[in-house]
Each structure stands twice: as structure tokens, then as C-alpha cells.
mmCIF file of C-alpha atoms in Angstrom:
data_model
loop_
_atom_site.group_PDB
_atom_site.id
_atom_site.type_symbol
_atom_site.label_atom_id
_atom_site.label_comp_id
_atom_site.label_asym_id
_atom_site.label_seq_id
_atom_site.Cartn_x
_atom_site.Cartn_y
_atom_site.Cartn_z
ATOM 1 C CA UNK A 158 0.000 0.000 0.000
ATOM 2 C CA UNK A 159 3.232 2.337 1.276
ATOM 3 C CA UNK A 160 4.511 2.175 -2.761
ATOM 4 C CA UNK A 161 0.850 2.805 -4.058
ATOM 5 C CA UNK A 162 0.641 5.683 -2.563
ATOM 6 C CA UNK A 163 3.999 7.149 -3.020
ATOM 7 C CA UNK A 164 3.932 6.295 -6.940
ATOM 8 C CA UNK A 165 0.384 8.033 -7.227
ATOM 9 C CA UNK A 166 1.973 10.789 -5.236
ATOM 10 C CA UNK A 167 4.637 11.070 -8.062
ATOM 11 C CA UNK A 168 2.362 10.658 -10.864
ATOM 12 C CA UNK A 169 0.056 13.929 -9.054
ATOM 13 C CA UNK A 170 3.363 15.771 -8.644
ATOM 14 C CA UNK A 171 3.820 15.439 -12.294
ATOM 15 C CA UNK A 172 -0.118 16.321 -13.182
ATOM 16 C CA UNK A 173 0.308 19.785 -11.583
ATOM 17 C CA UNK A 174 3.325 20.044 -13.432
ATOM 18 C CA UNK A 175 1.801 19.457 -16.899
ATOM 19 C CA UNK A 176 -1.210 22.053 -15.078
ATOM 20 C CA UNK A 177 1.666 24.566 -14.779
ATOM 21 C CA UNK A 178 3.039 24.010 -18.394
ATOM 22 C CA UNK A 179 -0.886 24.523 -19.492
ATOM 23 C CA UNK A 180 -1.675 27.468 -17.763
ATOM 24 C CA UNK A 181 2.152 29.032 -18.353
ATOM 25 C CA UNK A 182 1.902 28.367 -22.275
ATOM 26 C CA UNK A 183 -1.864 29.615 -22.037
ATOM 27 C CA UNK A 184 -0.281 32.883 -20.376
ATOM 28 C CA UNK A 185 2.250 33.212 -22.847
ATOM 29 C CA UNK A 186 -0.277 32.961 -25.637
ATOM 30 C CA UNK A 187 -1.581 35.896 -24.052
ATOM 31 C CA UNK A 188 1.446 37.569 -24.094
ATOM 32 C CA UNK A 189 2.138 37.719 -27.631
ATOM 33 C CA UNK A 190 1.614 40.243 -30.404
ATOM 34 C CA UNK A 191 -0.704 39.658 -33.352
ATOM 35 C CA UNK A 192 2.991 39.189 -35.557
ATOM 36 C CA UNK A 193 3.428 35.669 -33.361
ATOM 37 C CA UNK A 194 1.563 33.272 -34.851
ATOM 38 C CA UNK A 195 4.213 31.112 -34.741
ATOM 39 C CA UNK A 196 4.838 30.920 -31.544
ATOM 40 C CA UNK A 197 0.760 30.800 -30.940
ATOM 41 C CA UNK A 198 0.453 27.689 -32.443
ATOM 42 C CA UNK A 199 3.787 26.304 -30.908
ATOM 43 C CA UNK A 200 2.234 27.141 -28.078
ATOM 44 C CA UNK A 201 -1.269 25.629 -28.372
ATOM 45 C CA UNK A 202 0.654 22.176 -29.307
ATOM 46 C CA UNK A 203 2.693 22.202 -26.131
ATOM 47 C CA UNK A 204 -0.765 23.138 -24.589
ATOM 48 C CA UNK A 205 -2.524 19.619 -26.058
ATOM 49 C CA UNK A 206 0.501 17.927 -25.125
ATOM 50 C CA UNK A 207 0.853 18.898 -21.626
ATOM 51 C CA UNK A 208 -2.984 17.834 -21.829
ATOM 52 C CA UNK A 209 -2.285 14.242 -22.939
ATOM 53 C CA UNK A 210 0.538 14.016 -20.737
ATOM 54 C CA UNK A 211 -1.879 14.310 -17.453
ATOM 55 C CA UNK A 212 -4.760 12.095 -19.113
ATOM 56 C CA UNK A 213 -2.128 9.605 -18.937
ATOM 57 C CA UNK A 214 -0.627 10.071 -15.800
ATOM 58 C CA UNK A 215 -4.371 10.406 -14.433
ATOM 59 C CA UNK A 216 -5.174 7.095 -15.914
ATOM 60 C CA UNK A 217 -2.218 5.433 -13.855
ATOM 61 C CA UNK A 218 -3.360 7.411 -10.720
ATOM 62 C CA UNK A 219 -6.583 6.067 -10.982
ATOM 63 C CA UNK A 220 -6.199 2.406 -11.851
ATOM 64 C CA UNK A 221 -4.055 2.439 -8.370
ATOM 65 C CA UNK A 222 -7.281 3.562 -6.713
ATOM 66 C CA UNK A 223 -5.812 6.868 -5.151
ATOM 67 C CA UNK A 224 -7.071 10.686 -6.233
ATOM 68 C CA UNK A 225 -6.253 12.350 -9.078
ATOM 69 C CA UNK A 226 -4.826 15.873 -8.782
ATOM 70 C CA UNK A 227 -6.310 18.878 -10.355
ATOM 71 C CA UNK A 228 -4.261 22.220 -9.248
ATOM 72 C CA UNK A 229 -1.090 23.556 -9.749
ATOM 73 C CA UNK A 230 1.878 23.681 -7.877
ATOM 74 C CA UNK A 231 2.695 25.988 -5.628
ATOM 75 C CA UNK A 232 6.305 26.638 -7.362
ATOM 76 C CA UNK A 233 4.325 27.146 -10.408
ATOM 77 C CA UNK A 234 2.126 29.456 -8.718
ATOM 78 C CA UNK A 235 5.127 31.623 -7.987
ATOM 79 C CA UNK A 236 6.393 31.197 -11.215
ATOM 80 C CA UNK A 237 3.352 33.055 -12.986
ATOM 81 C CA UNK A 238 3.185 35.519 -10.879
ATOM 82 C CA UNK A 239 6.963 36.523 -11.279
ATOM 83 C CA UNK A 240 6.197 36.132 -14.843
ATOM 84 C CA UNK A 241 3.202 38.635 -14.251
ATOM 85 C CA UNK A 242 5.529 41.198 -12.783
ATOM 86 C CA UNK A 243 8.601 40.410 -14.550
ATOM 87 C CA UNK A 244 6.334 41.144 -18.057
ATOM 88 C CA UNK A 245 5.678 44.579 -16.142
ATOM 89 C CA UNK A 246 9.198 45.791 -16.914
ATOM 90 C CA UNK A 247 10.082 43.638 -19.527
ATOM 91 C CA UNK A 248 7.146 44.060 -21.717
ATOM 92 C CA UNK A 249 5.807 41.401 -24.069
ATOM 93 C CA UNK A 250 8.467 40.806 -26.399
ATOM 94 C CA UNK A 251 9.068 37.723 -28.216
ATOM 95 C CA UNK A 252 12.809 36.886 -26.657
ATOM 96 C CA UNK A 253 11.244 37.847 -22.934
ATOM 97 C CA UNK A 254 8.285 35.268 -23.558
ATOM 98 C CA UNK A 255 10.979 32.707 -24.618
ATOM 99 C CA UNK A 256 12.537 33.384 -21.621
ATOM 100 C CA UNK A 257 9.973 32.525 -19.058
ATOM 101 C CA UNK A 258 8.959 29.186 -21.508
ATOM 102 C CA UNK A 259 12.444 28.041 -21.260
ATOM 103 C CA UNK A 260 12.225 28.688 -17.842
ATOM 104 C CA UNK A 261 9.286 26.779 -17.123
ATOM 105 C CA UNK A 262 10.450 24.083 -19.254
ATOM 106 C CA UNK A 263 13.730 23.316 -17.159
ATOM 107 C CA UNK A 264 11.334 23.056 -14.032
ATOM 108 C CA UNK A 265 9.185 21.038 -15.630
ATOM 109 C CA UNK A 266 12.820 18.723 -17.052
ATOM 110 C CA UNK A 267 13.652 18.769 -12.705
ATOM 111 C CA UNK A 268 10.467 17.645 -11.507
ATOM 112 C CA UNK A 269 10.690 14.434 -13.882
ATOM 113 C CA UNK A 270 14.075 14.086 -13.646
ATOM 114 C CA UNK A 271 13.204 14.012 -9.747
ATOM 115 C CA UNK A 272 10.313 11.601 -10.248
ATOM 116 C CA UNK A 273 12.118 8.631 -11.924
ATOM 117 C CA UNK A 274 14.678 9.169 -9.164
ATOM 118 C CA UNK A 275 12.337 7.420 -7.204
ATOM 119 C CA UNK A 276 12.781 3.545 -6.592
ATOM 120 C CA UNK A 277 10.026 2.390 -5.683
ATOM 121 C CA UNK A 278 8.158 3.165 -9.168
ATOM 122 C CA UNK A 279 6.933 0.220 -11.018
ATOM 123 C CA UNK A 280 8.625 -0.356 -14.588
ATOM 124 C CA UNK A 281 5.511 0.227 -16.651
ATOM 125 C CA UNK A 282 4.795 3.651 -15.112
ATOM 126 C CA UNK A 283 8.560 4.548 -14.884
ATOM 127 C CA UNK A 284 8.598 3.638 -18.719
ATOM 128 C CA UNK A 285 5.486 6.435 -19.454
ATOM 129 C CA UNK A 286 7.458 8.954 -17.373
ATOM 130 C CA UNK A 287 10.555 8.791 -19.212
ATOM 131 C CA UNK A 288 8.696 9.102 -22.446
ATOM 132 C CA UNK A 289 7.416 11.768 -21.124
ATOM 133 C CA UNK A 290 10.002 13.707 -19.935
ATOM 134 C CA UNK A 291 12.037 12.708 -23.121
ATOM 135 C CA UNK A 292 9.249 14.277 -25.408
ATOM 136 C CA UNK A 293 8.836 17.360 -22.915
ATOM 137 C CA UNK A 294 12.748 17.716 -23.331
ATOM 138 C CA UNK A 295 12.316 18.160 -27.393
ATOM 139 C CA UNK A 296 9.933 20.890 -26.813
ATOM 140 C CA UNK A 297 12.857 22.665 -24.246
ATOM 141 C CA UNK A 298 14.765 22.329 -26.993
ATOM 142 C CA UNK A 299 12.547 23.638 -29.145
ATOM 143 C CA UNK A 300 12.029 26.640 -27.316
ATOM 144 C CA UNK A 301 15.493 27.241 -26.535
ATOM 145 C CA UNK A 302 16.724 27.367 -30.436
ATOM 146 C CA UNK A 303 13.333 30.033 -30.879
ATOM 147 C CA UNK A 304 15.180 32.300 -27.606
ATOM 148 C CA UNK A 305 18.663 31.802 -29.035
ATOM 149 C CA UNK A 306 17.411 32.715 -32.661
ATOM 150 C CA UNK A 307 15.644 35.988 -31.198
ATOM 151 C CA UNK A 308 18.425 39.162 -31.609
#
């Protein structure tokens, strides 16, 4: 029962992380000027992913019989609101939006790496998280060579 409920602990942890990446690329939509449609649409695919992602990890949540997490973290709370004020001085600019993605992205990269750093994770649900986190990590990368393009 002790390694039920730590792995469905994990899999939540990662839920509100894939929350966070939703409502972070969801604020960074908002973010951008008309002239980013680009970056819109990158955005609404990382969006759908993120939202796959915790359908997923919900599914394995539930099939161990434990509750499925809906919020967000609290670091990710933080984390939009600095983006909030940051955006105050910063404005909206494409490079500054790329920024706080990337930013977001690395915690998101952490919090897996952290979860399959647990041992007592079963093989078929450590298998989805490193899929996940290996997919996740082409859409840092992503993001990164967009930031690194920007003057």
C-alpha cells in the first residue's frame, strides 16, 4: 500500500506540473503580439501535449485507486506571478516570452528528472514517465533554439 501511494503521489506531482506548463503556455499565448503566430500555435501544441501528458498520468493514478490531482503547484504558482511582474518591466516581447517558456520548461525537465529518481516506481509507469520527460525535453529544446534565434 506504502509504494501505491507514493507512486500516485509522483504521478500527481507530475499532473500539476503538466497544469503549470498549461496554464504558463496559455499565459504566454496571451502575451504575444498579433505578428506571433508562430509561436501561438507552438504554443497551443505544447498546450494539447501537456494535456495528454496528465490524461495519462491520471489514468495510472486512478487504476491504483488513489485521487487524481487537479491544481497547480505551488512553485508554479510563484512562477506566474513573477512572470506577471517580470512582463511589467520587460514588456511582451518575443525573446522575454521565450525566456519565461524556457524557464518553465527546465522546471518542468527537474520535476521528472526528480520523479524517476524514485525507486520504488513500477517499470511500466517509470517507462510512461521517461517518455514523457524525453518528449517534454524536445519541446525545451525547441524553445530554446526560438530564444537563441531571437536578436
Amino acid at each position: 500500500m506504502k509504494t501505491t501511494t507514493a507512486t500516485a503521489e509522483v504521478l500527481n506531482d507530475l499532473i500539476q506540473i503538466n497544469n503549470d506548463r498549461i496554464e504558463g503556455y496559455e499565459k504566454a499565448r496571451q502575451e504575444l503580439k498579433d505578428g506571433d503566430a508562430d509561436l501561438k500555435t507552438l504554443f497551443l501544441n505544447m498546450i494539447a501535449e501537456s494535456q495528454k501528458y496528465k490524461m495519462a498520468l491520471a489514468t495510472e493514478v486512478s487504476a491504483l485507486g488513489e485521487d487524481i490531482e487537479t491544481g497547480t503547484t505551488n512553485s508554479g504558482k510563484i512562477y506566474r506571478a513573477w512572470m506577471d511582474v517580470k512582463a511589467i518591466f520587460t514588456g511582451h516581447d518575443r525573446k522575454t516570452v521565450l525566456n519565461n517558456c524556457e524557464f518553465g520548461e527546465d522546471a518542468a525537465q527537474n520535476g521528472y528528472k526528480m520523479a524517476l529518481e524514485e525507486e520504488e516506481i513500477p517499470a511500466n509507469i517509470r517507462e510512461l514517465i521517461s517518455d514523457q520527460k524525453a518528449s517534454l525535453r524536445t519541446s525545451h529544446d525547441e524553445i530554446k533554439r526560438l530564444r537563441d534565434a531571437q536578436a
